[in-house]
Coordinates of C-alpha atoms (C1' of nucleotides) in Angstrom, one line a residue:
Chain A
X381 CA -5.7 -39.2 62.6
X382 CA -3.1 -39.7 65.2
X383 CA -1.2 -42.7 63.2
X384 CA 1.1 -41.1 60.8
X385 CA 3.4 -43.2 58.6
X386 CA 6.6 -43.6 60.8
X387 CA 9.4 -40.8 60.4
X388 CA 11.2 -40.5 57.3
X389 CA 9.1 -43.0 55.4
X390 CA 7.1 -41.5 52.1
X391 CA 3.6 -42.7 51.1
X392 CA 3.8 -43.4 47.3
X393 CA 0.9 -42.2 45.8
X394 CA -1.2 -42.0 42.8
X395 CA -2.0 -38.7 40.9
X396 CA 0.1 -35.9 39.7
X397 CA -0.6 -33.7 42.4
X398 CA 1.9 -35.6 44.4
X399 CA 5.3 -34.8 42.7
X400 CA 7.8 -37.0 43.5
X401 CA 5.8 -39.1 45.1
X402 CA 3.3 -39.8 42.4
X403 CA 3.6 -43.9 41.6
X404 CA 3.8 -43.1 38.0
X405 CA 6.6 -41.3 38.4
X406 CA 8.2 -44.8 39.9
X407 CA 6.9 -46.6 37.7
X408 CA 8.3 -45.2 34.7
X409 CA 12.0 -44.6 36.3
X410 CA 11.6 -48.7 37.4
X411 CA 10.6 -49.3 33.4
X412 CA 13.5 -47.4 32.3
X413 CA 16.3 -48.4 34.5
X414 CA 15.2 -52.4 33.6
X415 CA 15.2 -51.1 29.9
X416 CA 19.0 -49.4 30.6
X417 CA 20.3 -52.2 32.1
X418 CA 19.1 -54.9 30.1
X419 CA 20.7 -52.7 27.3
X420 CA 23.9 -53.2 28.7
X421 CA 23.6 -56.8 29.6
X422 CA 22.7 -56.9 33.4
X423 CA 19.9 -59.7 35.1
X424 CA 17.9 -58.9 37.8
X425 CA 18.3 -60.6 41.2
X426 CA 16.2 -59.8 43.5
X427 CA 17.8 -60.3 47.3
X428 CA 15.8 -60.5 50.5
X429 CA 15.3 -57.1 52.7
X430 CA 16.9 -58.3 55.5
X431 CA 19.9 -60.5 56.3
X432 CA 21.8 -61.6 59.0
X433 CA 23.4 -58.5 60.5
X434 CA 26.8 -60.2 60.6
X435 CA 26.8 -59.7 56.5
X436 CA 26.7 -56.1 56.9
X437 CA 29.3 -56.1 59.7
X438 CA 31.6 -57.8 57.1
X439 CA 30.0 -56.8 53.9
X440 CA 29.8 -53.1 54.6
X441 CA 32.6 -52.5 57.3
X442 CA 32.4 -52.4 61.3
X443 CA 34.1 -48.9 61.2
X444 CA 31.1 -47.0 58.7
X445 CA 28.3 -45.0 60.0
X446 CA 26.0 -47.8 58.3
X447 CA 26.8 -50.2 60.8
X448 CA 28.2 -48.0 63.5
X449 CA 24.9 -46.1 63.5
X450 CA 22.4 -46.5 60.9
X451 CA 21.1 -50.0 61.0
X452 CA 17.6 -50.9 61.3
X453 CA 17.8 -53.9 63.1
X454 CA 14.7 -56.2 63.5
X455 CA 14.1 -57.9 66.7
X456 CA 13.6 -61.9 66.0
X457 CA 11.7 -63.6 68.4
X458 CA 13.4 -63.5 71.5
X459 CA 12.4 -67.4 72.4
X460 CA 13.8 -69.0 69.6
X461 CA 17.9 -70.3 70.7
X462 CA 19.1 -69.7 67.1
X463 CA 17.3 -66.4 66.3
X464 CA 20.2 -64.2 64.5
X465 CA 20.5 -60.7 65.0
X466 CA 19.2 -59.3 61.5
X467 CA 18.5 -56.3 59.8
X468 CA 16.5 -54.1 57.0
X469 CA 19.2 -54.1 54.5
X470 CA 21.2 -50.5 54.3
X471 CA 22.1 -51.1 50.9
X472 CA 21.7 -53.5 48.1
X473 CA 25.9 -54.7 47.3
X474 CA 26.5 -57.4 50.6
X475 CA 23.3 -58.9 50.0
X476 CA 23.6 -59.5 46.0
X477 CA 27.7 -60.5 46.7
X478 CA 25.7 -63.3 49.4
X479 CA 23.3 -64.3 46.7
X480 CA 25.7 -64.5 44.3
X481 CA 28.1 -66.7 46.0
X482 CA 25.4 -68.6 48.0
X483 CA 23.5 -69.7 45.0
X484 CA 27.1 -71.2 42.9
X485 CA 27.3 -67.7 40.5
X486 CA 30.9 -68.0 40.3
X487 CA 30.4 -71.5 38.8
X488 CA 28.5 -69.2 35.7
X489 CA 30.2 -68.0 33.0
X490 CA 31.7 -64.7 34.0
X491 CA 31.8 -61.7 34.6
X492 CA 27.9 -61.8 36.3
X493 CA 26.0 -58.4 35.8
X494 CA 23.1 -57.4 38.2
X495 CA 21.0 -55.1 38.3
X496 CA 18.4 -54.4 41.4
X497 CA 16.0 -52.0 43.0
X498 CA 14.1 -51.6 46.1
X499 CA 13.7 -50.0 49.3
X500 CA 16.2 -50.0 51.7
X501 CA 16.6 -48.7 55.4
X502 CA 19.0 -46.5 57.6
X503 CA 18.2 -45.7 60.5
X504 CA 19.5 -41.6 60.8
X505 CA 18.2 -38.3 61.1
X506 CA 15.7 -37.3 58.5
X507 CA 16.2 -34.1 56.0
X508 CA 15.8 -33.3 52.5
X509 CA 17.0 -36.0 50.7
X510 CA 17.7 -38.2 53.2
X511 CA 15.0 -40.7 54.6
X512 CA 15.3 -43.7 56.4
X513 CA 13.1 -45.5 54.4
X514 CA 14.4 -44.9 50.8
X515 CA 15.0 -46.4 47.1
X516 CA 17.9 -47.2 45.4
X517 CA 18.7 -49.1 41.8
X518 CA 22.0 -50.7 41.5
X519 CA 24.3 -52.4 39.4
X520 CA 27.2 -54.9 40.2
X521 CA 29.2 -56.5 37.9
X522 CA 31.2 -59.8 39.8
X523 CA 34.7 -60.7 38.2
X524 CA 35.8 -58.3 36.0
X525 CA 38.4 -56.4 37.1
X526 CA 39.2 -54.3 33.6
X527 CA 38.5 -50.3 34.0
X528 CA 36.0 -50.4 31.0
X529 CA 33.8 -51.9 33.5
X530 CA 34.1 -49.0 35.7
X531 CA 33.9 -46.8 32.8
X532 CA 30.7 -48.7 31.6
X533 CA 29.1 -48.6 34.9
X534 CA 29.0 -44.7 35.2
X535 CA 28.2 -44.6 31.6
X536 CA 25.2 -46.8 32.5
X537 CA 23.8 -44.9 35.2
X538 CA 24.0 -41.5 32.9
X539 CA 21.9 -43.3 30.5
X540 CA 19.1 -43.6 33.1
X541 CA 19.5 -39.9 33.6
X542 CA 19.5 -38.7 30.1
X543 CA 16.1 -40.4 29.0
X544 CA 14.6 -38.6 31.7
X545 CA 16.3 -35.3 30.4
X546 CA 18.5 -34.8 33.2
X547 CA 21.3 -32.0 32.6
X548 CA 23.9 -30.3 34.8
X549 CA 25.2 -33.8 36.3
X550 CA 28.9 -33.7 37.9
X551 CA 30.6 -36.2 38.2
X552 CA 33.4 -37.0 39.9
X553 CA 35.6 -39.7 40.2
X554 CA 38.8 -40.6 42.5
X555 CA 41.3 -43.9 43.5
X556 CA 41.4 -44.6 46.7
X557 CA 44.1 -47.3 45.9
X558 CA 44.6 -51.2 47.3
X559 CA 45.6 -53.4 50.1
X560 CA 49.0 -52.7 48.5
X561 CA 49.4 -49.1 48.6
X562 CA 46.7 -48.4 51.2
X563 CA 49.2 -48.7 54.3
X564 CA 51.6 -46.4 52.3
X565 CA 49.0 -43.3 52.0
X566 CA 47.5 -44.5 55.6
X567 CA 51.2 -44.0 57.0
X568 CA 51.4 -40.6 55.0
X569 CA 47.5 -39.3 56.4
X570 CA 48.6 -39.8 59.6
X571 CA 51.7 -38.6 59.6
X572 CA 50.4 -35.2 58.2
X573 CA 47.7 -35.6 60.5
X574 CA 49.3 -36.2 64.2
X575 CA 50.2 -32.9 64.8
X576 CA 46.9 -31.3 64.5
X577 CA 44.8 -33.6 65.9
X578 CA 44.2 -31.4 68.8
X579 CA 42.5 -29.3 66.4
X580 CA 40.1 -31.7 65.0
X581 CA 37.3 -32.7 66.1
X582 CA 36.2 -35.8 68.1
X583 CA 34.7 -38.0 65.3
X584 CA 38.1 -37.4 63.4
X585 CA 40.2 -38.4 66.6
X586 CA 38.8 -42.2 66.6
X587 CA 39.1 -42.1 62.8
X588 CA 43.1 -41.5 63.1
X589 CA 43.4 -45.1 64.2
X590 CA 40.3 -46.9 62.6
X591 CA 39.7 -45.0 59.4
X592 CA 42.1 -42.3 58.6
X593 CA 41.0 -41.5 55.0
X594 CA 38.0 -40.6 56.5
X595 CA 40.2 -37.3 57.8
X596 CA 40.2 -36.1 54.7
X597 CA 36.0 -35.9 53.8
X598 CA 35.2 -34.8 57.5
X599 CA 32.6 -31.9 57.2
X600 CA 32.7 -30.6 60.1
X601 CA 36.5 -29.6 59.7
X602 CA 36.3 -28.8 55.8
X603 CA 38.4 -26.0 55.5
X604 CA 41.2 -26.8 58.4
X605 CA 44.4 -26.0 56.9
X606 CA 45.5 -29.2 57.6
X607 CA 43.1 -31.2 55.8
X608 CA 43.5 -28.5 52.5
X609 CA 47.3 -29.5 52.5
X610 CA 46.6 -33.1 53.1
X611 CA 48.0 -35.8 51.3
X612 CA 46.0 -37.6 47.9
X613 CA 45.7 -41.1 47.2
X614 CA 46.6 -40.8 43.9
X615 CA 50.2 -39.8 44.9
X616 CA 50.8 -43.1 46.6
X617 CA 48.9 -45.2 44.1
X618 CA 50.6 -48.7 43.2
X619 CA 51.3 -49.4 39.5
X620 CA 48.2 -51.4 39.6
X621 CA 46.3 -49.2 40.6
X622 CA 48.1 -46.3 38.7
X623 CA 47.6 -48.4 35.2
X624 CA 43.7 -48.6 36.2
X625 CA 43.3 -45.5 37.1
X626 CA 44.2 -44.1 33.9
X627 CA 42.6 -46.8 32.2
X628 CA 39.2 -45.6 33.9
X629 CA 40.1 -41.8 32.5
X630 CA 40.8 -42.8 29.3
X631 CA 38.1 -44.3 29.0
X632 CA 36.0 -41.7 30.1
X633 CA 37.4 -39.9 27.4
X634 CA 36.9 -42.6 25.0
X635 CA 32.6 -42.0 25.8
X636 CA 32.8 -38.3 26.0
X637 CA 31.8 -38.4 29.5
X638 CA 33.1 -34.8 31.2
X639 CA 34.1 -35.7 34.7
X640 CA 36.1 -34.0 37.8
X641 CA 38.6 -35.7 39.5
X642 CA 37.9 -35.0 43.8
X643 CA 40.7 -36.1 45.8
X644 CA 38.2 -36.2 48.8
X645 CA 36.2 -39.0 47.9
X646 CA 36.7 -41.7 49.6
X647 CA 32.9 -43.3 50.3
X648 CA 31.8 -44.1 53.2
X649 CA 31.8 -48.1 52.9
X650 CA 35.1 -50.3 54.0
X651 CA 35.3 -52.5 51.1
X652 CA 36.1 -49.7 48.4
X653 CA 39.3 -50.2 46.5
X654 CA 40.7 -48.1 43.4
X655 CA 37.4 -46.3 41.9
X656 CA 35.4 -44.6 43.7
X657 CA 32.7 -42.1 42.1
X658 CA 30.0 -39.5 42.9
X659 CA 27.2 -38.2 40.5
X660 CA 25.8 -34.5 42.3
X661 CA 23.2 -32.4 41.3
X662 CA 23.2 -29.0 42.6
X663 CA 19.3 -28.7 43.6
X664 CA 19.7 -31.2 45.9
X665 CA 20.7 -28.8 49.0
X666 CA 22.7 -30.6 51.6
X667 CA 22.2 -34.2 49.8
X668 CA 24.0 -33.6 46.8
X669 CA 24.6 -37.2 45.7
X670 CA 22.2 -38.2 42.9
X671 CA 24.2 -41.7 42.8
X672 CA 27.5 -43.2 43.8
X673 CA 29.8 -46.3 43.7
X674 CA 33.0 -47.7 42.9
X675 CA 35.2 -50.8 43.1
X676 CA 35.4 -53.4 45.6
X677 CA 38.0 -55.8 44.8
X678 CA 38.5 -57.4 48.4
X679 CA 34.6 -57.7 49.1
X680 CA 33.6 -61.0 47.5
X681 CA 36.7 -62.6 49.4
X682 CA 35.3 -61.0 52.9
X683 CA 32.1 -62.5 52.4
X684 CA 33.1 -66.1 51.8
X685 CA 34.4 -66.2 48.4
X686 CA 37.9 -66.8 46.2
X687 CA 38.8 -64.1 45.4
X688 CA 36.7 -61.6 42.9
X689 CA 36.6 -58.0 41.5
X690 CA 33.4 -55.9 41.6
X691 CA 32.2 -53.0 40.7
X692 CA 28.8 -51.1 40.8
X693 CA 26.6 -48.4 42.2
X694 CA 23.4 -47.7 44.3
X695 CA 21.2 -44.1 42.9
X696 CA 18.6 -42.7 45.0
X697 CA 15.1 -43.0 43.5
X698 CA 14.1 -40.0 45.8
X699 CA 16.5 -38.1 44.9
X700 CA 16.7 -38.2 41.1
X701 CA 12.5 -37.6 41.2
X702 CA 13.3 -34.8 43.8
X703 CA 15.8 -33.4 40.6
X704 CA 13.5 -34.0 38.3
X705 CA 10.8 -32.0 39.9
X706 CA 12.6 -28.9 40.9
X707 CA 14.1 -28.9 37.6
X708 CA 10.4 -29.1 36.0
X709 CA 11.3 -32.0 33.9
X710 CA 7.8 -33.8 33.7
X711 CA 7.8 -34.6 30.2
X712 CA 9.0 -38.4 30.7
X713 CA 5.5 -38.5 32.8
X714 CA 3.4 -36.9 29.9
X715 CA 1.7 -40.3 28.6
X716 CA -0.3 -41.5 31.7
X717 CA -2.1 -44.4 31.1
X718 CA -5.2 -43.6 30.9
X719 CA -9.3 -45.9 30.8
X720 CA -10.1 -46.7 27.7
X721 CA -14.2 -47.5 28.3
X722 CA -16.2 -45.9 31.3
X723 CA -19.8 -47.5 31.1
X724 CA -22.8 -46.0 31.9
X725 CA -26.2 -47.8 32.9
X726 CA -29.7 -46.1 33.3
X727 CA -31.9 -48.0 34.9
X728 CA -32.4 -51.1 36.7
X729 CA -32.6 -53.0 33.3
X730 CA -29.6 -51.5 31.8
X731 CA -27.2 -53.1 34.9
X732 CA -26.4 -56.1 34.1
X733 CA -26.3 -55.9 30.4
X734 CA -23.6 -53.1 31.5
X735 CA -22.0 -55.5 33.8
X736 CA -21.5 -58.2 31.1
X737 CA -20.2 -55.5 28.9
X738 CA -17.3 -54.6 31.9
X739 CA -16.3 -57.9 32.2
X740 CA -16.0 -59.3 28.5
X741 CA -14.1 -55.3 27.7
X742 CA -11.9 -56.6 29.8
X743 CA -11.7 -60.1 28.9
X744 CA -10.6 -58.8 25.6
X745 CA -7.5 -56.6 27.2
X746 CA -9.6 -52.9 27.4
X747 CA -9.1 -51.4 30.4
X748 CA -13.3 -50.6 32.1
X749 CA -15.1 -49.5 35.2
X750 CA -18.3 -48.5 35.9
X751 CA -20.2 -46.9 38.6
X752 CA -21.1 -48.7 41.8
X753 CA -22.5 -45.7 44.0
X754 CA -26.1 -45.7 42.2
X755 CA -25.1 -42.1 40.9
X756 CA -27.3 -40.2 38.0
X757 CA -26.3 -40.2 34.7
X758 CA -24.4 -36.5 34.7
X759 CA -22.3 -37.9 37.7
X760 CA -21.2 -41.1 35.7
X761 CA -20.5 -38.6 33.0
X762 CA -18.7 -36.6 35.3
X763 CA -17.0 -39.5 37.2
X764 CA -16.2 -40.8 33.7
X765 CA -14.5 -37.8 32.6
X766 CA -12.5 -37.7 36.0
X767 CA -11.3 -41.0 35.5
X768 CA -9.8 -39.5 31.8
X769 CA -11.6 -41.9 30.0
X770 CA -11.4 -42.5 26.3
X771 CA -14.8 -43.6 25.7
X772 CA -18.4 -43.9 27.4
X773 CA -20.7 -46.6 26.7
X774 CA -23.9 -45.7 27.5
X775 CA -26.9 -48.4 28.4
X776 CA -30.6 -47.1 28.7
X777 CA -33.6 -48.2 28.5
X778 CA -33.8 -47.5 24.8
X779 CA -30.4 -48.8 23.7
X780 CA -30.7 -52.1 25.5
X781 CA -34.0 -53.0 24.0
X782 CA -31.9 -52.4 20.5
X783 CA -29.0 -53.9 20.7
X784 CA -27.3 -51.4 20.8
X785 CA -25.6 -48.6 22.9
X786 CA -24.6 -45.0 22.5
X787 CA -20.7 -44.5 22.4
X788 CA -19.2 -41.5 23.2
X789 CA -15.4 -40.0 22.6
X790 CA -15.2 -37.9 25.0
X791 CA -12.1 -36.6 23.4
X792 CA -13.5 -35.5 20.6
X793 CA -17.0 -34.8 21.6
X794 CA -18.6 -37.3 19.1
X795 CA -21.0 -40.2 20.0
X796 CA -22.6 -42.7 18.0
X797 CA -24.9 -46.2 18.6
X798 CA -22.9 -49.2 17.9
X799 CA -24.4 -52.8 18.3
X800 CA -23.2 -54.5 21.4
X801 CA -21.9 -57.1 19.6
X802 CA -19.6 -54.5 18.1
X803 CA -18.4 -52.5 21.1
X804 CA -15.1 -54.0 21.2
X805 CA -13.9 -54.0 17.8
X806 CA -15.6 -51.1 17.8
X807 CA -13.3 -49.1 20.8
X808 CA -10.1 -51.1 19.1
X809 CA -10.5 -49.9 15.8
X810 CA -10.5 -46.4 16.9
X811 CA -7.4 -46.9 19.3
X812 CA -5.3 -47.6 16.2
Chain B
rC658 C1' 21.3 -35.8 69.6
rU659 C1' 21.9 -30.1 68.7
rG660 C1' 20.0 -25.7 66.3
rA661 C1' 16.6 -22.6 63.3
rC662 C1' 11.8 -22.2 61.3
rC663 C1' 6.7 -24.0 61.1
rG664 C1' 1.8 -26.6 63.0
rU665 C1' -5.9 -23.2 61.1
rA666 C1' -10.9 -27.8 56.2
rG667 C1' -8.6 -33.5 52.1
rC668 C1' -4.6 -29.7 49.7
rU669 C1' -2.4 -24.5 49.5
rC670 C1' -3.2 -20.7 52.8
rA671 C1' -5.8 -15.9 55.1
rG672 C1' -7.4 -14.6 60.1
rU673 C1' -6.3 -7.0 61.8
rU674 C1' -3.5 -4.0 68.6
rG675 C1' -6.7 -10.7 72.1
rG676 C1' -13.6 -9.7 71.2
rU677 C1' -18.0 -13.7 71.0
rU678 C1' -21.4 -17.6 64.6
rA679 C1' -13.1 -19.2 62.2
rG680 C1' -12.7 -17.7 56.2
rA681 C1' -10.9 -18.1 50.8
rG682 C1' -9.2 -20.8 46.6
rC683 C1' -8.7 -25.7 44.8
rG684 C1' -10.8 -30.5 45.6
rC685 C1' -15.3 -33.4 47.1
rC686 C1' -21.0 -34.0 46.9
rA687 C1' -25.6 -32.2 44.8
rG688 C1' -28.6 -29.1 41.8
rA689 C1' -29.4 -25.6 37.5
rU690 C1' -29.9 -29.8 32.7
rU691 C1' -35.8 -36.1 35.7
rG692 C1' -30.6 -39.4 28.9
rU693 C1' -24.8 -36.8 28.6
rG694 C1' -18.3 -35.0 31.2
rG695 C1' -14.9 -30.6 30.6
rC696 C1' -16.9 -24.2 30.9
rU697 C1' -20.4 -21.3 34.0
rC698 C1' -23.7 -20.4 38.1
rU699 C1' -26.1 -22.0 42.9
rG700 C1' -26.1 -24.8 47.2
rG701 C1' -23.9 -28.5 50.6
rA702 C1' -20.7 -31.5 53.5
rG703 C1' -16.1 -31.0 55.8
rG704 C1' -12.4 -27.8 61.5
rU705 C1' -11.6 -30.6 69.3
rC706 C1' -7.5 -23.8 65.2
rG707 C1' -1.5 -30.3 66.9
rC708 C1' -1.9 -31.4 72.4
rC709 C1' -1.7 -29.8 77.8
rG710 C1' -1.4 -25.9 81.1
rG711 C1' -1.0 -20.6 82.2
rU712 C1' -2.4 -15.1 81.8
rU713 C1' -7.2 -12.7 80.8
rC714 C1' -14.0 -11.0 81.7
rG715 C1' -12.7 -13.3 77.0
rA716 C1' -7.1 -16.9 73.5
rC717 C1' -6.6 -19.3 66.6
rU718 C1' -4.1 -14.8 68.5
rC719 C1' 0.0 -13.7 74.4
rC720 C1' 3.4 -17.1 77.7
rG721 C1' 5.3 -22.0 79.2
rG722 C1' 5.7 -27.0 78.2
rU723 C1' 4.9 -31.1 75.0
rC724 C1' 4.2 -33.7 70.4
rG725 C1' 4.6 -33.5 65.2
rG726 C1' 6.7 -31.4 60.6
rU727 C1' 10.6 -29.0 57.7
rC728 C1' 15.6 -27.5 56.9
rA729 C1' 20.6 -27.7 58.7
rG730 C1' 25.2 -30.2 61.3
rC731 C1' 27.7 -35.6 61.3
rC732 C1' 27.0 -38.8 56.9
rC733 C1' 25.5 -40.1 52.5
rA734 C1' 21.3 -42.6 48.1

RNA sequence: CUGACCGUAGCUCAGUUGGUUAGAGCGCCAGAUUGUGGCUCUGGAGGUCGCCGGUUCGACUCCGGUCGGUCAGCCCA
């Protein structure tokens, strides 16, 4: 085989055998995040996976390493005058604010609560963790600006979490303030900044100018004495900002949900304003962040709209099944579905009587298969216990000339003829 | 892009200081049991040892290159 699935892209696959990756396993996190969220009052909307690449320029910010470096961009076709530059969405928040205003949302009653999931696509260097072809559920709520919401929003993601037994969850939460007191703090980072910027390294030069909170989550000079002593957001929030700040702790409080407070989060995207939040698990090596979101007040007004609060978060499907399997937690995957009638013919006689039985099993809603290689009896058997089936029906020569056939539980061992006008009531009778 | 480690059967891996027919377990197929799965036993299929070149009488093994994978840095889901 020389074609392999394209770099940091995962196969999905059925069976056990495949961890993380075992479609079950997505299936059942899918089930349970729809279940969470409709719990708590959020639709689905499901947006495109690409857009115009000007959306993320504006929705995400021309400064982050999304658009700076990460986009997947597709390639229209290069004779058509108004092809668009687009791309394979980064992440799920411009396209849903588009939708949302392109579709007359803010004409609904408000706040609007949406919930998503999908793939989506960044083009960067693969490690554990991190792909560029990866999963993410989210939740945005449009035009609420009260803290409960942010409050709610973490509490709804920790929900998704607990039914899957997840423990040891940090999470942290910081204010990274507003248009108001943003040029106050920005004065103040670079300030502290200037004088050691000789020290830092290239990356965090170009951020002075463009980005500067960015200074203070650089990596690469973690540990530089001037970013330890450098200033915090929260010391230069305004009393906006301040009030809903401690409206978002108190209501932490108010749900029992322990948190930390980390004065160096400050998210990668543009549009953040007051919240931001990060939910790490320590198993994750270098990819700690299970989830994260916050607040984007200015967003929905970047993108073309009056004026709107949001607030929501994207979690990494990989991720949380990567936790989930080096933490051994596979009970939430214990109750495969599993085929409730295998049948078995003998004979060329036997055939389509069996065939008639497949389809009217599953006419009547009981999952059936049967064997289409022409193998022996002992390999249908054998096939049929590999398949996990509940029951056998077997068709021979004998039993078709009866009526009847031989039914087997191949749970319990037992088997017994049952008229083939019975079979079905006979398999649903036993199910309950 | 940079660095470290790793490429042998579908999967997980052995393979001795270089030595001729490259092995095991699991999985797959079949038989033992011409009408009965799981357990057991027996047999079978399946490999250009990632690729190219070099050293050598001889390379899975040593050297160089290359491709691929994994992890890490920047960043984040």
């Amino acid at each position: 085989m020389s074609i392999q699935a394209p770099r940091g892209f995962n196969d999905i696959l059925p069976g056990e055998q495949y961890g993380w990756r075992d479609s079950y396993r997505w299936q059942r996190l899918e089930e349970i995040f729809r279940e969470v969220a409709r719990l708590y009052g959020y639709q689905e909307l499901r947006p495109p996976m690409v857009e115009y690449v000007d959306l993320f320029v504006h929705g995400v910010g021309a400064t982050t390493d999304i658009v700076t470096k990460e986009m997947f961009n597709i390639t229209p076709r290069g004779d058509d005058p108004d092809a668009r530059r687009m791309a394979m969405r980064p992440e799920f928040t411009a396209g849903l604010v588009r939708a949302y205003l392109e579709n007359g949302m803010p004409n609904n009653p408000q706040p609007t609560k949406i919930f998503a999931y999908g793939p989506a696509f960044r083009y960067e260097n693969v490690q554990k963790g991190r792909f560029r072809g990866f999963h993410q559920l989210d939740v945005e709520v449009f035009g609420a600006q009260d803290p409960a919401v942010d409050a709610e929003v973490i509490k709804l993601g920790l929900d998704v979490v607990a039914r899957l037994g997840l423990t040891g969850l940090v999470v942290s939460v910081n204010s990274i303030g507003c248009p108001n007191c943003r040029p106050r703090y920005r004065e103040a980072l670079q300030n502290h900044f200037r004088p050691h910027l000789g020290e830092l390294c290239e990356d965090c030069n170009t951020r002075f100018e463009r980005n500067p909170l960015r200074l203070i989550d650089c990596k690469r000079d973690a540990g530089h004495p001037a970013q330890q002593s450098a200033p915090v957001t929260l010391d230069y929030l305004c009393d906006d900002c301040r009030t809903h700040w401690e409206g978002l702790l108190s209501h932490l409080e108010a749900m029992g949900i322990p948190y930390q407070i980390d004065t160096r989060i400050v998210r990668g995207l543009d549009y953040y304003t007051k919240t931001v939040f990060e939910v790490l698990h320590p198993k994750l090596g270098a990819q700690s962040a299970l989830w994260g979101g916050g607040r984007y007040d200015g967003l929905i007004e970047v993108v073309g709209g009056k004026p709107t609060p949001g607030v929501g978060f994207g979690m990494g499907m990989e991720r949380v099944l990567m936790v989930l399997e080096e933490e051994g937690l596979t009970a939430p995957f214990a109750d495969r579905p599993r085929l409730d009638v295998f049948v078995v013919t003998l004979g060329e006689a036997a055939r389509p009587v069996g065939l008639k039985l497949l389809y009217e099993l599953r006419d009547a809603g009981i999952s059936a298969d049967i064997d289409y290689l022409g193998r022996s009896l002992k390999a249908q058997m054998k096939y049929a216990g590999k398949q996990n089936s509940r029951y056998v029906v077997i068709l021979g020569e004998d039993e078709v000339q009866r009526g009847e056939a031989s039914v087997k539980n191949m749970d319990e061992g037992t088997q017994e003829s049952v008229p083939l006008d019975q079979i079905i009531s006979h398999v649903r009778r036993a199910e309950v």
